[in-house]
JSON list of N, CA and C in Angstrom, two decimals:
[
{"chain": "A", "resi": 1, "resn": "LEU", "atom": "N", "xyz": [82.80, 105.26, 155.76]},
{"chain": "A", "resi": 1, "resn": "LEU", "atom": "CA", "xyz": [81.85, 106.12, 155.54]},
{"chain": "A", "resi": 1, "resn": "LEU", "atom": "C", "xyz": [81.91, 107.39, 156.73]},
{"chain": "A", "resi": 2, "resn": "ALA", "atom": "N", "xyz": [82.31, 107.06, 157.73]},
{"chain": "A", "resi": 2, "resn": "ALA", "atom": "CA", "xyz": [82.50, 108.19, 158.58]},
{"chain": "A", "resi": 2, "resn": "ALA", "atom": "C", "xyz": [83.70, 109.30, 158.16]},
{"chain": "A", "resi": 3, "resn": "ALA", "atom": "N", "xyz": [84.31, 108.82, 157.52]},
{"chain": "A", "resi": 3, "resn": "ALA", "atom": "CA", "xyz": [85.42, 110.01, 157.01]},
{"chain": "A", "resi": 3, "resn": "ALA", "atom": "C", "xyz": [84.99, 110.34, 155.69]},
{"chain": "A", "resi": 4, "resn": "ILE", "atom": "N", "xyz": [84.00, 110.25, 155.03]},
{"chain": "A", "resi": 4, "resn": "ILE", "atom": "CA", "xyz": [83.52, 110.84, 153.59]},
{"chain": "A", "resi": 4, "resn": "ILE", "atom": "C", "xyz": [82.59, 112.01, 153.70]},
{"chain": "A", "resi": 5, "resn": "LYS", "atom": "N", "xyz": [82.77, 112.74, 153.10]},
{"chain": "A", "resi": 5, "resn": "LYS", "atom": "CA", "xyz": [82.06, 114.19, 153.14]},
{"chain": "A", "resi": 5, "resn": "LYS", "atom": "C", "xyz": [81.16, 114.32, 151.82]},
{"chain": "A", "resi": 6, "resn": "TYR", "atom": "N", "xyz": [79.99, 114.93, 152.16]},
{"chain": "A", "resi": 6, "resn": "TYR", "atom": "CA", "xyz": [79.49, 115.21, 150.63]},
{"chain": "A", "resi": 6, "resn": "TYR", "atom": "C", "xyz": [79.92, 115.93, 149.94]},
{"chain": "A", "resi": 7, "resn": "ILE", "atom": "N", "xyz": [79.97, 115.96, 148.74]},
{"chain": "A", "resi": 7, "resn": "ILE", "atom": "CA", "xyz": [81.03, 116.97, 147.85]},
{"chain": "A", "resi": 7, "resn": "ILE", "atom": "C", "xyz": [80.60, 118.27, 147.55]},
{"chain": "A", "resi": 8, "resn": "ASN", "atom": "N", "xyz": [79.33, 118.35, 147.93]},
{"chain": "A", "resi": 8, "resn": "ASN", "atom": "CA", "xyz": [79.17, 119.84, 147.96]},
{"chain": "A", "resi": 8, "resn": "ASN", "atom": "C", "xyz": [79.68, 120.36, 148.83]},
{"chain": "A", "resi": 9, "resn": "TRP", "atom": "N", "xyz": [79.69, 120.03, 150.26]},
{"chain": "A", "resi": 9, "resn": "TRP", "atom": "CA", "xyz": [79.91, 120.72, 151.58]},
{"chain": "A", "resi": 9, "resn": "TRP", "atom": "C", "xyz": [81.45, 120.95, 151.39]},
{"chain": "A", "resi": 10, "resn": "GLN", "atom": "N", "xyz": [82.37, 120.75, 150.82]},
{"chain": "A", "resi": 10, "resn": "GLN", "atom": "CA", "xyz": [83.70, 120.80, 150.45]},
{"chain": "A", "resi": 10, "resn": "GLN", "atom": "C", "xyz": [84.65, 122.13, 150.60]},
{"chain": "A", "resi": 11, "resn": "TYR", "atom": "N", "xyz": [83.76, 123.31, 150.65]},
{"chain": "A", "resi": 11, "resn": "TYR", "atom": "CA", "xyz": [83.88, 124.39, 150.90]},
{"chain": "A", "resi": 11, "resn": "TYR", "atom": "C", "xyz": [84.32, 124.70, 152.08]},
{"chain": "A", "resi": 12, "resn": "GLU", "atom": "N", "xyz": [83.58, 123.95, 153.20]},
{"chain": "A", "resi": 12, "resn": "GLU", "atom": "CA", "xyz": [83.92, 124.05, 154.49]},
{"chain": "A", "resi": 12, "resn": "GLU", "atom": "C", "xyz": [85.04, 123.72, 155.10]},
{"chain": "A", "resi": 13, "resn": "THR", "atom": "N", "xyz": [85.95, 122.93, 154.37]},
{"chain": "A", "resi": 13, "resn": "THR", "atom": "CA", "xyz": [87.24, 122.69, 154.78]},
{"chain": "A", "resi": 13, "resn": "THR", "atom": "C", "xyz": [87.51, 122.11, 155.73]},
{"chain": "A", "resi": 14, "resn": "GLU", "atom": "N", "xyz": [86.31, 121.26, 156.07]},
{"chain": "A", "resi": 14, "resn": "GLU", "atom": "CA", "xyz": [86.36, 120.46, 157.54]},
{"chain": "A", "resi": 14, "resn": "GLU", "atom": "C", "xyz": [87.34, 118.85, 157.30]},
{"chain": "A", "resi": 15, "resn": "TRP", "atom": "N", "xyz": [88.20, 118.76, 158.51]},
{"chain": "A", "resi": 15, "resn": "TRP", "atom": "CA", "xyz": [88.74, 117.43, 158.53]},
{"chain": "A", "resi": 15, "resn": "TRP", "atom": "C", "xyz": [88.00, 116.41, 159.65]},
{"chain": "A", "resi": 16, "resn": "ARG", "atom": "N", "xyz": [88.23, 115.22, 159.23]},
{"chain": "A", "resi": 16, "resn": "ARG", "atom": "CA", "xyz": [87.46, 114.42, 159.70]},
{"chain": "A", "resi": 16, "resn": "ARG", "atom": "C", "xyz": [88.67, 113.16, 160.41]},
{"chain": "A", "resi": 17, "resn": "ILE", "atom": "N", "xyz": [88.54, 112.79, 161.40]},
{"chain": "A", "resi": 17, "resn": "ILE", "atom": "CA", "xyz": [89.69, 111.61, 161.59]},
{"chain": "A", "resi": 17, "resn": "ILE", "atom": "C", "xyz": [88.85, 110.40, 162.85]},
{"chain": "A", "resi": 18, "resn": "LEU", "atom": "N", "xyz": [89.06, 109.35, 162.12]},
{"chain": "A", "resi": 18, "resn": "LEU", "atom": "CA", "xyz": [88.98, 108.29, 162.66]},
{"chain": "A", "resi": 18, "resn": "LEU", "atom": "C", "xyz": [89.81, 107.72, 164.17]},
{"chain": "A", "resi": 19, "resn": "VAL", "atom": "N", "xyz": [89.31, 107.42, 165.04]},
{"chain": "A", "resi": 19, "resn": "VAL", "atom": "CA", "xyz": [89.97, 107.34, 166.35]},
{"chain": "A", "resi": 19, "resn": "VAL", "atom": "C", "xyz": [90.10, 105.74, 166.74]},
{"chain": "A", "resi": 20, "resn": "ASP", "atom": "N", "xyz": [90.64, 105.26, 167.36]},
{"chain": "A", "resi": 20, "resn": "ASP", "atom": "CA", "xyz": [90.29, 103.79, 168.12]},
{"chain": "A", "resi": 20, "resn": "ASP", "atom": "C", "xyz": [89.57, 104.11, 169.24]},
{"chain": "A", "resi": 21, "resn": "ILE", "atom": "N", "xyz": [88.22, 103.45, 169.76]},
{"chain": "A", "resi": 21, "resn": "ILE", "atom": "CA", "xyz": [87.31, 103.89, 170.32]},
{"chain": "A", "resi": 21, "resn": "ILE", "atom": "C", "xyz": [87.81, 103.66, 171.85]},
{"chain": "A", "resi": 22, "resn": "ARG", "atom": "N", "xyz": [88.90, 102.79, 172.28]},
{"chain": "A", "resi": 22, "resn": "ARG", "atom": "CA", "xyz": [89.38, 102.69, 173.39]},
{"chain": "A", "resi": 22, "resn": "ARG", "atom": "C", "xyz": [90.29, 103.68, 173.98]},
{"chain": "A", "resi": 23, "resn": "LYS", "atom": "N", "xyz": [90.72, 104.50, 173.12]},
{"chain": "A", "resi": 23, "resn": "LYS", "atom": "CA", "xyz": [91.41, 105.55, 173.55]},
{"chain": "A", "resi": 23, "resn": "LYS", "atom": "C", "xyz": [90.54, 106.59, 173.81]},
{"chain": "A", "resi": 24, "resn": "CYS", "atom": "N", "xyz": [89.35, 106.84, 173.80]},
{"chain": "A", "resi": 24, "resn": "CYS", "atom": "CA", "xyz": [88.31, 107.59, 174.33]},
{"chain": "A", "resi": 24, "resn": "CYS", "atom": "C", "xyz": [87.65, 107.36, 175.41]},
{"chain": "A", "resi": 25, "resn": "VAL", "atom": "N", "xyz": [87.27, 108.27, 176.07]},
{"chain": "A", "resi": 25, "resn": "VAL", "atom": "CA", "xyz": [86.75, 108.85, 177.25]},
{"chain": "A", "resi": 25, "resn": "VAL", "atom": "C", "xyz": [84.99, 108.74, 177.05]},
{"chain": "A", "resi": 26, "resn": "MET", "atom": "N", "xyz": [84.29, 108.17, 177.85]},
{"chain": "A", "resi": 26, "resn": "MET", "atom": "CA", "xyz": [82.73, 107.87, 177.57]},
{"chain": "A", "resi": 26, "resn": "MET", "atom": "C", "xyz": [82.04, 108.62, 178.51]},
{"chain": "A", "resi": 27, "resn": "LYS", "atom": "N", "xyz": [81.38, 109.58, 178.56]},
{"chain": "A", "resi": 27, "resn": "LYS", "atom": "CA", "xyz": [80.53, 110.06, 178.97]},
{"chain": "A", "resi": 27, "resn": "LYS", "atom": "C", "xyz": [79.34, 110.66, 178.77]},
{"chain": "A", "resi": 28, "resn": "ASN", "atom": "N", "xyz": [78.34, 110.24, 179.70]},
{"chain": "A", "resi": 28, "resn": "ASN", "atom": "CA", "xyz": [76.66, 110.30, 179.67]},
{"chain": "A", "resi": 28, "resn": "ASN", "atom": "C", "xyz": [76.63, 109.46, 177.71]},
{"chain": "A", "resi": 29, "resn": "GLY", "atom": "N", "xyz": [77.10, 108.32, 177.76]},
{"chain": "A", "resi": 29, "resn": "GLY", "atom": "CA", "xyz": [76.98, 107.81, 176.82]},
{"chain": "A", "resi": 29, "resn": "GLY", "atom": "C", "xyz": [77.33, 107.93, 175.10]},
{"chain": "A", "resi": 30, "resn": "GLU", "atom": "N", "xyz": [78.43, 109.16, 175.49]},
{"chain": "A", "resi": 30, "resn": "GLU", "atom": "CA", "xyz": [79.48, 109.76, 174.24]},
{"chain": "A", "resi": 30, "resn": "GLU", "atom": "C", "xyz": [80.37, 109.60, 174.52]},
{"chain": "A", "resi": 31, "resn": "PHE", "atom": "N", "xyz": [81.24, 109.09, 173.22]},
{"chain": "A", "resi": 31, "resn": "PHE", "atom": "CA", "xyz": [83.03, 108.84, 173.38]},
{"chain": "A", "resi": 31, "resn": "PHE", "atom": "C", "xyz": [83.25, 110.49, 172.98]},
{"chain": "A", "resi": 32, "resn": "PHE", "atom": "N", "xyz": [84.45, 110.53, 173.89]},
{"chain": "A", "resi": 32, "resn": "PHE", "atom": "CA", "xyz": [85.33, 111.79, 173.35]},
{"chain": "A", "resi": 32, "resn": "PHE", "atom": "C", "xyz": [86.65, 111.70, 173.34]},
{"chain": "A", "resi": 33, "resn": "LEU", "atom": "N", "xyz": [87.70, 112.05, 172.47]},
{"chain": "A", "resi": 33, "resn": "LEU", "atom": "CA", "xyz": [89.32, 112.17, 172.75]},
{"chain": "A", "resi": 33, "resn": "LEU", "atom": "C", "xyz": [89.62, 113.23, 173.44]},
{"chain": "A", "resi": 34, "resn": "LYS", "atom": "N", "xyz": [90.63, 113.00, 174.34]},
{"chain": "A", "resi": 34, "resn": "LYS", "atom": "CA", "xyz": [91.34, 114.01, 174.82]},
{"chain": "A", "resi": 34, "resn": "LYS", "atom": "C", "xyz": [92.04, 114.24, 173.73]},
{"chain": "A", "resi": 35, "resn": "PHE", "atom": "N", "xyz": [92.19, 116.21, 174.05]},
{"chain": "A", "resi": 35, "resn": "PHE", "atom": "CA", "xyz": [93.42, 116.68, 172.99]},
{"chain": "A", "resi": 35, "resn": "PHE", "atom": "C", "xyz": [94.71, 116.66, 173.44]},
{"chain": "A", "resi": 36, "resn": "GLN", "atom": "N", "xyz": [95.38, 116.45, 172.63]},
{"chain": "A", "resi": 36, "resn": "GLN", "atom": "CA", "xyz": [97.32, 116.47, 172.91]},
{"chain": "A", "resi": 36, "resn": "GLN", "atom": "C", "xyz": [98.14, 117.43, 172.19]},
{"chain": "A", "resi": 37, "resn": "ASP", "atom": "N", "xyz": [99.32, 116.70, 172.30]},
{"chain": "A", "resi": 37, "resn": "ASP", "atom": "CA", "xyz": [100.04, 117.97, 171.14]},
{"chain": "A", "resi": 37, "resn": "ASP", "atom": "C", "xyz": [99.93, 117.56, 169.94]},
{"chain": "A", "resi": 38, "resn": "ASP", "atom": "N", "xyz": [99.54, 116.69, 169.21]},
{"chain": "A", "resi": 38, "resn": "ASP", "atom": "CA", "xyz": [99.17, 116.67, 168.36]},
{"chain": "A", "resi": 38, "resn": "ASP", "atom": "C", "xyz": [97.69, 116.75, 167.46]},
{"chain": "A", "resi": 39, "resn": "LEU", "atom": "N", "xyz": [96.91, 116.91, 168.67]},
{"chain": "A", "resi": 39, "resn": "LEU", "atom": "CA", "xyz": [95.55, 117.15, 168.15]},
{"chain": "A", "resi": 39, "resn": "LEU", "atom": "C", "xyz": [94.73, 118.24, 169.05]},
{"chain": "A", "resi": 40, "resn": "LYS", "atom": "N", "xyz": [94.88, 119.40, 168.19]},
{"chain": "A", "resi": 40, "resn": "LYS", "atom": "CA", "xyz": [94.80, 120.56, 169.16]},
{"chain": "A", "resi": 40, "resn": "LYS", "atom": "C", "xyz": [93.50, 121.49, 168.37]},
{"chain": "A", "resi": 41, "resn": "LEU", "atom": "N", "xyz": [92.42, 121.93, 169.02]},
{"chain": "A", "resi": 41, "resn": "LEU", "atom": "CA", "xyz": [91.21, 122.28, 168.42]},
{"chain": "A", "resi": 41, "resn": "LEU", "atom": "C", "xyz": [91.95, 123.73, 168.14]},
{"chain": "A", "resi": 42, "resn": "LYS", "atom": "N", "xyz": [91.56, 124.37, 166.66]},
{"chain": "A", "resi": 42, "resn": "LYS", "atom": "CA", "xyz": [92.10, 125.70, 166.19]},
{"chain": "A", "resi": 42, "resn": "LYS", "atom": "C", "xyz": [91.02, 126.44, 166.24]},
{"chain": "A", "resi": 43, "resn": "ARG", "atom": "N", "xyz": [89.66, 125.96, 165.55]},
{"chain": "A", "resi": 43, "resn": "ARG", "atom": "CA", "xyz": [88.57, 126.76, 165.24]},
{"chain": "A", "resi": 43, "resn": "ARG", "atom": "C", "xyz": [87.63, 126.41, 165.81]},
{"chain": "A", "resi": 44, "resn": "ILE", "atom": "N", "xyz": [86.12, 126.99, 165.82]},
{"chain": "A", "resi": 44, "resn": "ILE", "atom": "CA", "xyz": [84.88, 126.64, 166.02]},
{"chain": "A", "resi": 44, "resn": "ILE", "atom": "C", "xyz": [84.09, 127.15, 164.81]},
{"chain": "A", "resi": 45, "resn": "ARG", "atom": "N", "xyz": [83.23, 126.32, 164.31]},
{"chain": "A", "resi": 45, "resn": "ARG", "atom": "CA", "xyz": [82.30, 126.81, 163.50]},
{"chain": "A", "resi": 45, "resn": "ARG", "atom": "C", "xyz": [80.76, 126.53, 163.53]},
{"chain": "A", "resi": 46, "resn": "LEU", "atom": "N", "xyz": [79.87, 127.01, 164.03]},
{"chain": "A", "resi": 46, "resn": "LEU", "atom": "CA", "xyz": [78.55, 126.82, 164.40]},
{"chain": "A", "resi": 46, "resn": "LEU", "atom": "C", "xyz": [77.68, 126.73, 163.33]},
{"chain": "A", "resi": 47, "resn": "GLY", "atom": "N", "xyz": [76.59, 125.81, 163.26]},
{"chain": "A", "resi": 47, "resn": "GLY", "atom": "CA", "xyz": [75.45, 126.23, 162.26]},
{"chain": "A", "resi": 47, "resn": "GLY", "atom": "C", "xyz": [74.72, 126.89, 162.20]},
{"chain": "A", "resi": 48, "resn": "CYS", "atom": "N", "xyz": [73.41, 127.59, 161.43]},
{"chain": "A", "resi": 48, "resn": "CYS", "atom": "CA", "xyz": [72.91, 128.33, 161.54]},
{"chain": "A", "resi": 48, "resn": "CYS", "atom": "C", "xyz": [71.66, 127.77, 162.68]},
{"chain": "A", "resi": 49, "resn": "GLY", "atom": "N", "xyz": [71.42, 126.80, 162.91]},
{"chain": "A", "resi": 49, "resn": "GLY", "atom": "CA", "xyz": [70.38, 126.19, 163.65]},
{"chain": "A", "resi": 49, "resn": "GLY", "atom": "C", "xyz": [70.66, 125.70, 165.02]},
{"chain": "A", "resi": 50, "resn": "PHE", "atom": "N", "xyz": [72.19, 126.20, 165.29]},
{"chain": "A", "resi": 50, "resn": "PHE", "atom": "CA", "xyz": [72.39, 126.01, 166.80]},
{"chain": "A", "resi": 50, "resn": "PHE", "atom": "C", "xyz": [71.89, 126.72, 167.71]},
{"chain": "A", "resi": 51, "resn": "ASN", "atom": "N", "xyz": [71.93, 125.99, 168.98]},
{"chain": "A", "resi": 51, "resn": "ASN", "atom": "CA", "xyz": [70.93, 126.64, 169.65]},
{"chain": "A", "resi": 51, "resn": "ASN", "atom": "C", "xyz": [71.84, 127.99, 170.61]},
{"chain": "A", "resi": 52, "resn": "ASN", "atom": "N", "xyz": [70.99, 129.11, 170.69]},
{"chain": "A", "resi": 52, "resn": "ASN", "atom": "CA", "xyz": [71.70, 130.57, 170.79]},
{"chain": "A", "resi": 52, "resn": "ASN", "atom": "C", "xyz": [72.27, 130.07, 172.56]},
{"chain": "A", "resi": 53, "resn": "LYS", "atom": "N", "xyz": [71.99, 129.64, 173.32]},
{"chain": "A", "resi": 53, "resn": "LYS", "atom": "CA", "xyz": [72.21, 129.42, 174.73]},
{"chain": "A", "resi": 53, "resn": "LYS", "atom": "C", "xyz": [73.89, 128.86, 175.26]},
{"chain": "A", "resi": 54, "resn": "ASP", "atom": "N", "xyz": [73.37, 127.58, 174.07]},
{"chain": "A", "resi": 54, "resn": "ASP", "atom": "CA", "xyz": [75.07, 127.10, 174.19]},
{"chain": "A", "resi": 54, "resn": "ASP", "atom": "C", "xyz": [76.19, 127.48, 173.40]},
{"chain": "A", "resi": 55, "resn": "LYS", "atom": "N", "xyz": [75.13, 128.35, 172.06]},
{"chain": "A", "resi": 55, "resn": "LYS", "atom": "CA", "xyz": [76.39, 129.13, 171.17]},
{"chain": "A", "resi": 55, "resn": "LYS", "atom": "C", "xyz": [77.12, 130.19, 172.38]},
{"chain": "A", "resi": 56, "resn": "GLN", "atom": "N", "xyz": [76.36, 131.06, 173.12]},
{"chain": "A", "resi": 56, "resn": "GLN", "atom": "CA", "xyz": [76.89, 131.61, 174.18]},
{"chain": "A", "resi": 56, "resn": "GLN", "atom": "C", "xyz": [78.09, 131.28, 175.22]},
{"chain": "A", "resi": 57, "resn": "TYR", "atom": "N", "xyz": [77.76, 130.19, 175.42]},
{"chain": "A", "resi": 57, "resn": "TYR", "atom": "CA", "xyz": [78.36, 129.22, 176.28]},
{"chain": "A", "resi": 57, "resn": "TYR", "atom": "C", "xyz": [79.54, 129.02, 175.46]},
{"chain": "A", "resi": 58, "resn": "ILE", "atom": "N", "xyz": [79.38, 128.38, 174.42]},
{"chain": "A", "resi": 58, "resn": "ILE", "atom": "CA", "xyz": [80.61, 127.66, 173.62]},
{"chain": "A", "resi": 58, "resn": "ILE", "atom": "C", "xyz": [81.61, 129.30, 173.28]},
{"chain": "A", "resi": 59, "resn": "THR", "atom": "N", "xyz": [80.85, 130.74, 172.75]},
{"chain": "A", "resi": 59, "resn": "THR", "atom": "CA", "xyz": [81.92, 131.67, 172.38]},
{"chain": "A", "resi": 59, "resn": "THR", "atom": "C", "xyz": [82.65, 132.04, 173.34]},
{"chain": "A", "resi": 60, "resn": "GLU", "atom": "N", "xyz": [81.90, 132.35, 174.72]},
{"chain": "A", "resi": 60, "resn": "GLU", "atom": "CA", "xyz": [82.96, 132.55, 176.01]},
{"chain": "A", "resi": 60, "resn": "GLU", "atom": "C", "xyz": [83.91, 131.44, 176.06]},
{"chain": "A", "resi": 61, "resn": "LEU", "atom": "N", "xyz": [83.74, 130.46, 176.26]},
{"chain": "A", "resi": 61, "resn": "LEU", "atom": "CA", "xyz": [84.74, 129.39, 176.42]},
{"chain": "A", "resi": 61, "resn": "LEU", "atom": "C", "xyz": [85.88, 129.41, 175.26]},
{"chain": "A", "resi": 62, "resn": "ALA", "atom": "N", "xyz": [85.39, 129.61, 174.07]},
{"chain": "A", "resi": 62, "resn": "ALA", "atom": "CA", "xyz": [86.49, 129.87, 173.19]},
{"chain": "A", "resi": 62, "resn": "ALA", "atom": "C", "xyz": [87.69, 130.83, 173.42]},
{"chain": "A", "resi": 63, "resn": "LYS", "atom": "N", "xyz": [86.82, 132.10, 173.74]},
{"chain": "A", "resi": 63, "resn": "LYS", "atom": "CA", "xyz": [88.19, 133.00, 173.73]},
{"chain": "A", "resi": 63, "resn": "LYS", "atom": "C", "xyz": [88.48, 132.96, 175.10]},
{"chain": "A", "resi": 64, "resn": "ARG", "atom": "N", "xyz": [88.19, 132.49, 176.21]},
{"chain": "A", "resi": 64, "resn": "ARG", "atom": "CA", "xyz": [88.76, 132.06, 177.32]},
{"chain": "A", "resi": 64, "resn": "ARG", "atom": "C", "xyz": [90.07, 130.84, 176.70]},
{"chain": "A", "resi": 65, "resn": "LYS", "atom": "N", "xyz": [90.03, 130.22, 175.99]},
{"chain": "A", "resi": 65, "resn": "LYS", "atom": "CA", "xyz": [90.81, 129.11, 175.43]},
{"chain": "A", "resi": 65, "resn": "LYS", "atom": "C", "xyz": [91.65, 129.66, 174.11]},
{"chain": "A", "resi": 66, "resn": "LYS", "atom": "N", "xyz": [91.22, 130.99, 173.82]},
{"chain": "A", "resi": 66, "resn": "LYS", "atom": "CA", "xyz": [92.07, 131.46, 172.47]},
{"chain": "A", "resi": 66, "resn": "LYS", "atom": "C", "xyz": [91.84, 130.54, 171.25]},
{"chain": "A", "resi": 67, "resn": "ILE", "atom": "N", "xyz": [90.94, 130.25, 171.02]},
{"chain": "A", "resi": 67, "resn": "ILE", "atom": "CA", "xyz": [90.45, 129.73, 169.90]},
{"chain": "A", "resi": 67, "resn": "ILE", "atom": "C", "xyz": [89.13, 130.66, 168.84]},
{"chain": "A", "resi": 68, "resn": "ILE", "atom": "N", "xyz": [89.58, 130.44, 168.17]},
{"chain": "A", "resi": 68, "resn": "ILE", "atom": "CA", "xyz": [89.11, 130.99, 166.86]},
{"chain": "A", "resi": 68, "resn": "ILE", "atom": "C", "xyz": [87.65, 130.86, 166.66]},
{"chain": "A", "resi": 69, "resn": "PHE", "atom": "N", "xyz": [86.56, 131.58, 166.32]},
{"chain": "A", "resi": 69, "resn": "PHE", "atom": "CA", "xyz": [85.43, 131.28, 166.72]},
{"chain": "A", "resi": 69, "resn": "PHE", "atom": "C", "xyz": [84.65, 132.08, 165.64]}
]
C-alpha cells in the first residue's frame, strides 16, 4: 500500500521506495534512511500548505547542497 499512489497524482512523477526499517536511523520517534551513492536526493518540492519558516530553512539548505528546488 505504501508504494501505491493515487492515479490522479501521477503527473508529480514521484518515486516511492520500501526499505528495511532495520537499516534506518530513529530520531524523535521517526525513521530516516541515510543517503548513499545509490540513493541521492535530486529535487525538493513542497506543497502549497507548507510552513513558511520551514520552507525558508529547506530552501537555504537545498542551495548549499546544490539540490534543485
